[in-house]
């Protein structure tokens, strides 16, 4: 198979770089290499806007002189450049300090099982065919009379080869693909424009949502937002729609990641085995799901990934640690260098409509803006738009408001998680209902 | 005719090591400019980057990276074809040119010679190499010195992270029918962040600066320690802060970095691409009043040594100072070549790209509001009950609806014309086309930011500058928790 041959070639480059590091005096080294190729096509108002051909590559190497560390990277994979890159890393390691926690992971934690996770499905997509798909996607959105303008529709297809090795003898590579279709359109009402979008992203092109469906959803989402009103300042229940609920879990993951913990820049210090969520909450990780976007057999250091309960019965079961963070905290690596892989938040039995009913009167949030989360304190205040809901029924779109609270408190006051799961991201989650938040408006 | 230094340096850095000749560039251009292609360029770039991080009192990490390659672009009507490669080699570039010109299939072949020479742009920064401006030992000694001095500032300091980044970029741009343009761009950035703890409560503070210069910039006037002191001050202020109010009230914005409001609320909406596509809340509004008559806003790429400045933009156009809003009236959009051509106007030198692997777009450089006449104290004194927002972290805008949001990292209540209690967690939200119509006072204290801004658009990051005098907005929504 051609990709296997390609991977072999890249593995040879990794070996060469590791050997060069040893030759230049490094006691240990790790080295990673990615090669990506792809096609991106964007159409707008029925015409081609851009056609981009992507080809990029990069080698990154980390060397250790005892417990002194240096890193370097280059886009040039020639033997001369590899030598220079290794030499740049070694030169830096001469000036960094000895860090007693630095070093490669312990050899017995390195992955030894390398299952094919079904992540590679090349799509023989020519630019012309991609343009046709994008046009049909945008056309399907523009059929709605309320759609007045378009930012266009895009089709993207990427393949990548990823190889990683270290001086403990680990050397592995795998191929991935990633295909997506997206569409963003505008509508106008009373002189005010609104825009919304929809997308699908998958490993296997056959799993893509149809171009027509994506265009239709983008249009429907835009149209629903037209005629948005302001809200007065108040407290109310807030329902995070599935497509924005993942952000809440993102804040949790950042707060329980090793680097936030050892820097004490987390609002969840010393929270292992604490009841962070209501008892019905269960959050788990499945790194070996076939064909999923986050899947991998090993983490960014080569440590075997494994299934984890992150939250069980509302209680925090594990931090997310790389070897470095683990040593620093006096713990064991959890195989989370590079983050979590395929997280799921267990749903209750309510669908979206039932959640609206449970909320009765409150705010449905479908878009969030800005970065207003303080990771040290958990203070949370973000720009929002969405819909005002009364008696379980959507009344009118709202915008130019903020929702605020403290994440610790918000986690404790999750009322329900819907079964309307958004499967597109690394975090699979349904809509999340929070008992009450502060809403600032007029 | 003697070529200007930057062009010579760029050729030396990009062509010499790759063996590519100027005649090869002409061949690629000829290959590119066939059929109905009505514009195109080749962008060569070599970027050397390093970073040093001190944490827990030790130099924990350092990294060095080299990125180089070339991007080939063909333009035909509204269409763009683009390909790039990490390899600067003739056959790779010829192939890229063949691929991208396919966007325009019909038409006559056109041969456009690439002239050499031409009038060089004014150089706004010396062709320095920050990476070599200090010995590596001097860099790490410097970071240690800052760390030790920072820890002595206050006993409540728990954690100090000091980082320093240096970049040198060589750029060579071949434009259809125009001369080669070269630029050598230095950029340095430094940051000090601290975590303080008192009675079990923790807060963070962070401050930094940067410029198109080398590391000596941080040694002058003890700039690095001024960042450290400011980071500690911010963290301690927030330790005392109470939850922010929620609701609509008068807001006074401090001078300098709060100019990020102009960048988000106004600037993005005035970029040419959005206006050509009529997707901006400011589309078709040139000549209309969009701000109070106290407001004059410019985008100025020509400020010497500033983070957002460029001698030439990434399409080879000399940068300029563009008046966007004059006494409240919308005057101009910011343009790159493609959007300028389609809108029947000229590029304003705002065509920027993150790297050779990205296509250019209209982007801001240094965007700021000119000074007014009010004393800052007089502005505060005019507010009965409101918010004084002195520092901000990030912001975001939806250019279509005009809604923008940004988060205050230092804010205070104003009560009876006086700054009183510090508040935390204040996010401001508003509508771009409306917000400046509510500006009722503009200070005489124009300041530019310290050189920390990075702007993201469609996945591309570029360094930018912002600035403004103190100003008063009569009503803006403050998103705290105290309802």
CSV table of N, CA, C and O in Angstrom, one decimal, chain B residues 203 235-244 411 421-425:
chain,number,residue,atom,x,y,z
B,203,UNK,N,-5.5,34.9,41.9
B,203,UNK,CA,-5.8,35.7,40.7
B,203,UNK,C,-4.6,35.8,39.8
B,203,UNK,O,-3.5,35.6,40.3
B,235,UNK,N,-2.9,41.7,38.9
B,235,UNK,CA,-3.4,40.6,39.7
B,235,UNK,C,-3.9,41.0,41.1
B,235,UNK,O,-4.9,40.5,41.5
B,236,UNK,N,-3.2,42.0,41.7
B,236,UNK,CA,-3.6,42.4,43.0
B,236,UNK,C,-4.9,43.2,43.0
B,236,UNK,O,-5.7,43.0,43.9
B,237,UNK,N,-5.1,44.0,42.0
B,237,UNK,CA,-6.3,44.7,41.8
B,237,UNK,C,-7.5,43.7,41.7
B,237,UNK,O,-8.5,43.8,42.4
B,238,UNK,N,-7.3,42.6,41.0
B,238,UNK,CA,-8.4,41.6,40.8
B,238,UNK,C,-8.6,40.8,42.0
B,238,UNK,O,-9.7,40.3,42.2
B,239,UNK,N,-7.6,40.7,42.9
B,239,UNK,CA,-7.8,40.0,44.2
B,239,UNK,C,-8.8,40.7,45.0
B,239,UNK,O,-9.5,40.1,45.8
B,240,UNK,N,-8.8,42.1,44.9
B,240,UNK,CA,-9.7,42.9,45.7
B,240,UNK,C,-11.1,43.1,45.0
B,240,UNK,O,-12.0,43.7,45.6
B,241,UNK,N,-11.2,42.6,43.7
B,241,UNK,CA,-12.3,43.0,42.9
B,241,UNK,C,-13.6,42.2,43.4
B,241,UNK,O,-13.5,41.1,43.8
B,242,UNK,N,-14.7,42.9,43.3
B,242,UNK,CA,-16.0,42.3,43.6
B,242,UNK,C,-16.7,42.0,42.2
B,242,UNK,O,-16.3,42.5,41.2
B,243,UNK,N,-17.7,41.1,42.2
B,243,UNK,CA,-18.4,40.8,40.9
B,243,UNK,C,-18.9,42.0,40.3
B,243,UNK,O,-19.4,43.0,40.9
B,244,UNK,N,-18.8,42.1,38.9
B,244,UNK,CA,-19.2,43.2,38.2
B,244,UNK,C,-20.8,43.3,38.1
B,244,UNK,O,-21.5,42.3,38.2
B,411,UNK,N,-11.3,46.7,35.7
B,411,UNK,CA,-12.4,47.6,35.6
B,411,UNK,C,-12.8,48.0,37.0
B,411,UNK,O,-12.5,47.3,38.0
B,421,UNK,N,-14.7,51.1,43.5
B,421,UNK,CA,-14.4,49.7,43.7
B,421,UNK,C,-14.0,49.0,42.5
B,421,UNK,O,-14.6,49.1,41.4
B,422,UNK,N,-12.9,48.1,42.5
B,422,UNK,CA,-12.5,47.3,41.4
B,422,UNK,C,-13.6,46.2,41.2
B,422,UNK,O,-14.1,45.6,42.2
B,423,UNK,N,-13.9,45.8,40.0
B,423,UNK,CA,-14.8,44.8,39.7
B,423,UNK,C,-14.2,43.8,38.7
B,423,UNK,O,-13.3,44.1,37.9
B,424,UNK,N,-14.6,42.5,38.8
B,424,UNK,CA,-14.1,41.5,37.9
B,424,UNK,C,-15.2,40.8,37.1
B,424,UNK,O,-16.4,40.9,37.4
B,425,UNK,N,-14.8,40.2,36.0
B,425,UNK,CA,-15.7,39.5,35.2
B,425,UNK,C,-16.7,40.4,34.4
B,425,UNK,O,-17.8,40.0,34.1
